[in-house]
Coordinates of C-alpha atoms and ligand atoms in Angstrom, one line a residue:
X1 CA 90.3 121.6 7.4
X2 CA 88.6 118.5 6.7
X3 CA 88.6 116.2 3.7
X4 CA 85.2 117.7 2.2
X5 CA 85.7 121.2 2.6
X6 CA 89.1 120.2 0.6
X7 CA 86.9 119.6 -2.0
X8 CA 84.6 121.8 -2.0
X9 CA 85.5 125.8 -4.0
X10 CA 85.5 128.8 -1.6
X11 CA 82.2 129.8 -2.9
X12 CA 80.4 126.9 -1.9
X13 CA 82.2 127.1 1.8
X14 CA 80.3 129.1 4.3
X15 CA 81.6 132.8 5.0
X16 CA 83.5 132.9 8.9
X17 CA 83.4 136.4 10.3
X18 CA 84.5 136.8 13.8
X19 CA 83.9 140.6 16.0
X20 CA 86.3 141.8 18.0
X21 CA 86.9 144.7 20.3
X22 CA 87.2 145.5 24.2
X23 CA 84.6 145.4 26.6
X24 CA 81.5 146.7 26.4
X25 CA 82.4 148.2 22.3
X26 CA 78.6 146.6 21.4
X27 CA 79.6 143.7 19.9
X28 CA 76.4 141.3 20.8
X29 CA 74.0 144.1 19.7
X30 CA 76.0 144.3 16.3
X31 CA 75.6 140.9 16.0
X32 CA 72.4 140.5 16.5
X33 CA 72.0 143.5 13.9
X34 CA 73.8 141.6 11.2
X35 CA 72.1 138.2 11.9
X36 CA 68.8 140.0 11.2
X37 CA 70.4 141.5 7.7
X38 CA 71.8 137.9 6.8
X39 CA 67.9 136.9 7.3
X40 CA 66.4 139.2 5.4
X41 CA 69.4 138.1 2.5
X42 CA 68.1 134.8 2.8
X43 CA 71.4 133.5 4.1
X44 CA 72.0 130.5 6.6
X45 CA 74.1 131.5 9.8
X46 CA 75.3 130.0 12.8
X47 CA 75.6 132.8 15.4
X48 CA 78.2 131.6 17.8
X49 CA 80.5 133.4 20.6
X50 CA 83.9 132.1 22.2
X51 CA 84.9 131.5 25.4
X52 CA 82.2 128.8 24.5
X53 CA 79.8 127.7 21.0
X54 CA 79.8 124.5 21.7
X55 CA 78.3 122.3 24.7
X56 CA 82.0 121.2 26.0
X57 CA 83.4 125.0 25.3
X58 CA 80.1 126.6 26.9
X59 CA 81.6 124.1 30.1
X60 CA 84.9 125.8 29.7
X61 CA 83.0 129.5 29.5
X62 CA 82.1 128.8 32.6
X63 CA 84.8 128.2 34.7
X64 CA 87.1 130.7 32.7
X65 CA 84.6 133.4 33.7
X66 CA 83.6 133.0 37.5
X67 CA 85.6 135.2 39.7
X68 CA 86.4 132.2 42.1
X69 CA 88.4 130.6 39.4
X70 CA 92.1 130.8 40.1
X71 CA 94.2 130.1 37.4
X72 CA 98.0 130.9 35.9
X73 CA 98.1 132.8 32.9
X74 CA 99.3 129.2 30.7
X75 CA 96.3 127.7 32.3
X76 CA 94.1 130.4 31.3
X77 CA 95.6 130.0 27.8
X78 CA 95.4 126.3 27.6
X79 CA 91.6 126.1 28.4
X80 CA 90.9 128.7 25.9
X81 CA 93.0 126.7 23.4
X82 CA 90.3 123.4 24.8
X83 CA 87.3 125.5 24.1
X84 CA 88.3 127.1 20.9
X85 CA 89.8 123.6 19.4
X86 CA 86.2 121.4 20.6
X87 CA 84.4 124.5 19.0
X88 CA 86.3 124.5 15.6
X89 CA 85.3 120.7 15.7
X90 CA 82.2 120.2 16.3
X91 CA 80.7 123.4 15.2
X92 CA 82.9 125.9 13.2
X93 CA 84.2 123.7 10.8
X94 CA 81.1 121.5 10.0
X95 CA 78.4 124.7 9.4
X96 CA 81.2 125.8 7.4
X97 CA 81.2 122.8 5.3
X98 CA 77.5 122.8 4.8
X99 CA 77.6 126.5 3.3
X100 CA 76.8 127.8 6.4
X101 CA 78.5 131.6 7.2
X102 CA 79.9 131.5 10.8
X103 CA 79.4 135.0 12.8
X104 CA 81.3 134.7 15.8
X105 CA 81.7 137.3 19.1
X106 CA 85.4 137.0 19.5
X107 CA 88.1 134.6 18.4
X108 CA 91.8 133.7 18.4
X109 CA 92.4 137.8 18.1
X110 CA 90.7 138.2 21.5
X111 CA 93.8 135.3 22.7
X112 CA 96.3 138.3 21.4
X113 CA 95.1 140.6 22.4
X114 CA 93.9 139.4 26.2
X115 CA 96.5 137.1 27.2
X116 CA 99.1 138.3 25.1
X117 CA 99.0 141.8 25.8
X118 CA 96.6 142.2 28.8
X119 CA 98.1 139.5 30.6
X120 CA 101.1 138.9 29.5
X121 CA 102.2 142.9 28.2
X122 CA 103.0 142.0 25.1
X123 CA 105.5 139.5 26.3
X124 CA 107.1 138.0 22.9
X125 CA 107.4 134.1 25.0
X126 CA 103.4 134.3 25.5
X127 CA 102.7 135.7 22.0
X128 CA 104.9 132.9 20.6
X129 CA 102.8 130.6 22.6
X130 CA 99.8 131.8 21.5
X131 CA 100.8 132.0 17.7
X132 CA 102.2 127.8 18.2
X133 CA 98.5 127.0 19.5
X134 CA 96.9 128.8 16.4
X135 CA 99.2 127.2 13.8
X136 CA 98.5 123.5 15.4
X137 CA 95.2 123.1 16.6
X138 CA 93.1 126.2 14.1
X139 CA 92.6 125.3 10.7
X140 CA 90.9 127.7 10.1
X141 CA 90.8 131.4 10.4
X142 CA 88.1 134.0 9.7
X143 CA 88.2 135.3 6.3
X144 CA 87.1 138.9 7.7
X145 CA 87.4 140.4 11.3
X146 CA 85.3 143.7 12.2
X147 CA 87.0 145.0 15.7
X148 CA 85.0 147.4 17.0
X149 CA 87.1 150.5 18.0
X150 CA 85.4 152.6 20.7
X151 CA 87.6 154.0 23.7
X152 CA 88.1 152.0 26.7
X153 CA 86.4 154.1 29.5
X154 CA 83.7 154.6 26.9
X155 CA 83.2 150.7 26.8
X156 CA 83.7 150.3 30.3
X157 CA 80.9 152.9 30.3
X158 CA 79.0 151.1 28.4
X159 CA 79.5 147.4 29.9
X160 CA 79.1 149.0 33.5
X161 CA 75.2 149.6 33.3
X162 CA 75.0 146.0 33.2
X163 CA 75.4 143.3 35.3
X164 CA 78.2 141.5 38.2
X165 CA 81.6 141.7 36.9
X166 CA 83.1 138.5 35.5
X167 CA 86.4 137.3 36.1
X168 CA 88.0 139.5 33.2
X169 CA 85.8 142.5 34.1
X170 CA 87.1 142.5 37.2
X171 CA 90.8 143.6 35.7
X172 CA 92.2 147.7 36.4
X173 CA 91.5 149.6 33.3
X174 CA 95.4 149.9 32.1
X175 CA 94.3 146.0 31.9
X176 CA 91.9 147.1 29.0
X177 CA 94.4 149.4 27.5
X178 CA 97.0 147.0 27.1
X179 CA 94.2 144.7 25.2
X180 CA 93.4 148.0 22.9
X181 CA 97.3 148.5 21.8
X182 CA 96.8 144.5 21.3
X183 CA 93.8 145.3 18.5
X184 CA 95.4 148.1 17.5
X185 CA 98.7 146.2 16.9
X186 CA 96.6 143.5 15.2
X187 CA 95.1 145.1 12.6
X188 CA 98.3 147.0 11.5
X189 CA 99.6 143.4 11.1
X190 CA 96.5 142.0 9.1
X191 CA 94.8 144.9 7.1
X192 CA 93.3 142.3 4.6
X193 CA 91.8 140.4 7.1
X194 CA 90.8 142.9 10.1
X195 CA 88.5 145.8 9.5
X196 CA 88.2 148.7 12.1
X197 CA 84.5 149.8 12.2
X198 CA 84.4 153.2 14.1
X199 CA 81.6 152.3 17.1
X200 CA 81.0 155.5 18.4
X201 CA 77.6 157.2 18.1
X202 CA 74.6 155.3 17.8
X203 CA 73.7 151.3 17.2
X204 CA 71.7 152.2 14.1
X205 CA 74.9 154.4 13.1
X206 CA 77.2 150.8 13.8
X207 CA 74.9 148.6 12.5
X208 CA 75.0 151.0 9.2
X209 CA 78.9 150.9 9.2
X210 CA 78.7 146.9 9.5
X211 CA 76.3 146.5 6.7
X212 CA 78.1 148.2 4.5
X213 CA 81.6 146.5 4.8
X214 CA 80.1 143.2 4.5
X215 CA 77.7 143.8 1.9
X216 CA 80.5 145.4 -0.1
X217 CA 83.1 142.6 0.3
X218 CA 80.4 139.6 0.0
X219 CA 78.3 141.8 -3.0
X220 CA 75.3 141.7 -1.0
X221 CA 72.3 144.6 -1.4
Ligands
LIG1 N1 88.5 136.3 26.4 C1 89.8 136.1 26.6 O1 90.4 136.6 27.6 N2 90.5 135.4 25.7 C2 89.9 134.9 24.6 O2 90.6 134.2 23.8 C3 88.5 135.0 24.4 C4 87.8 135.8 25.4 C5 87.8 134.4 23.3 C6 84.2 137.0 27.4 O3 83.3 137.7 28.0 C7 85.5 137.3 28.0 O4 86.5 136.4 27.7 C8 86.0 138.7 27.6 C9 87.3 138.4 27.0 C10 87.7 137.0 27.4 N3 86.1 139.5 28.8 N4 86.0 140.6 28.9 N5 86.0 141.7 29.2 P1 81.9 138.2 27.4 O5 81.6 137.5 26.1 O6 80.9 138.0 28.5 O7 82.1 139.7 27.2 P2 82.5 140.6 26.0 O8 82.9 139.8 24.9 O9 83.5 141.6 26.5 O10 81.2 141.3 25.6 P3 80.3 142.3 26.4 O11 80.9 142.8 27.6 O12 79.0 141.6 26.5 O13 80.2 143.5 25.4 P4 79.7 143.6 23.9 O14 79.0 142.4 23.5 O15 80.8 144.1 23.1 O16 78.6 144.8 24.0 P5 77.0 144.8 24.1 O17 76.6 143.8 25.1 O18 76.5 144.7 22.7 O19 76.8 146.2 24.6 C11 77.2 146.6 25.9 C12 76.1 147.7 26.4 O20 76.2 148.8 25.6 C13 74.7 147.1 26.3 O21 74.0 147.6 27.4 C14 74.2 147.7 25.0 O22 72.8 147.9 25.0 C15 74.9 149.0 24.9 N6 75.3 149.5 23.5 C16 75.6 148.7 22.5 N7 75.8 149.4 21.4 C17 75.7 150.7 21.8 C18 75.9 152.0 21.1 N8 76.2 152.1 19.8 N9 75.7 153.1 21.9 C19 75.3 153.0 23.2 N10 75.2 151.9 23.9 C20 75.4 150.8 23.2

């Protein structure tokens, strides 16, 4: 945290939200969703996404993502830990500090979860890696975490009327499931923090569910 947001009360800090979930849940169309409620609220917002959110992270993004990348799994985690530290810098932490709320399409949970359990099967070496990282280079968390629980195959589903796989869409599905028990195992650790929004059924029905957990925690109409 930096000197002024030391000083500054929690109300006057900008809100930090992250979304979390496997692939293909709806997470970008929920965001876009909330962006457009935060609008209408009359509240400032810096819409942001990791891999990437910053021009040296979006950089990162890039080579983390192509299939011809070939990288060992500490690798992996060490450029994510680049991105994600250059992005709490220069943009997180600063938009925070202005009052700013922070919306943001995965974050250290998606680390867990992906390299900890998809990669790594819930080794406890790589958690313990990935915890060290978090508690040295993240000062700050999000205050409140929506992972969007749909079933794998339904996301895959989903995901799969799009485009090329990426790098990580490329993984077997018991790669995915291995990332769900991650987000599952998450948010029985951190039940303050992490909220499950049921993403089954339609946008307007998620978007619905969204609104209301936000605008009942940050007493918003
Ligand atoms: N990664 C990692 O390994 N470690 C880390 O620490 C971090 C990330 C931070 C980023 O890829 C990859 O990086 C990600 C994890 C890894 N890889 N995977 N897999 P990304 O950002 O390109 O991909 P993503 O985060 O998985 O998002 P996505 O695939 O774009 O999915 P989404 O944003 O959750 O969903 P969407 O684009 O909103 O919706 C998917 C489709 O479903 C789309 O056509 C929508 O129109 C449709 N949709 C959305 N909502 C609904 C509903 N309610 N019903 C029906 N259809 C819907």
């Amino acid at each position: 945290m930096t000197a002024s947001n030391e000083l500054k009360s929690a109300s006057e800090l900008g809100r930090f939200i992250s979304f979390e979930g496997t692939e293909g849940v709806g997470k970008t169309t929920a965001i876009e969703a909330l962006c457009a409620r935060l609008q209408d609220n009359g509240i400032d917002y810096l819409r942001t996404r990791e891999p990437g959110g910053s021009p040296f992270a979006e950089r990162l993004r890039s080579i983390l993502l192509d299939p011809a990348t070939s990288i060992d799994d500490d690798t992996e985690l060490l450029l994510l830990f680049a991105a994600r530290c250059d992005h709490m810098q220069q943009v997180i932490l600063p938009a925070l500090s202005q009052g700013t709320w922070v919306i943001c399409d995965r974050f250290t949970d998606s680390t867990i979860a992906y390299q900890g359990y998809g990669r790594a099967h819930g080794d406890s070496v790589m958690l313990t890696k990935i915890d060290t990282l978090i508690a040295q280079f993240i000062p700050q968390l999000p205050e409140l975490t929506l992972w969007l629980d749909l079933p794998v195959d339904e996301g895959m589903a989903r995901a799969g009327k799009r485009s090329v796989a990426d790098r990580f869409e490329q993984q077997a599905s018991d790669f995915f499931m291995r990332i769900y028990e991650g987000f599952s195992a998450l948010a029985d650790q951190h039940p303050d923090r992490i909220q499950l929004i049921d993403a089954n059924g339609s946008s307007e029905e998620v978007n619905a569910r969204i609104w209301q957990v936000i605008s009942a925690r940050f007493d918003l109409s």
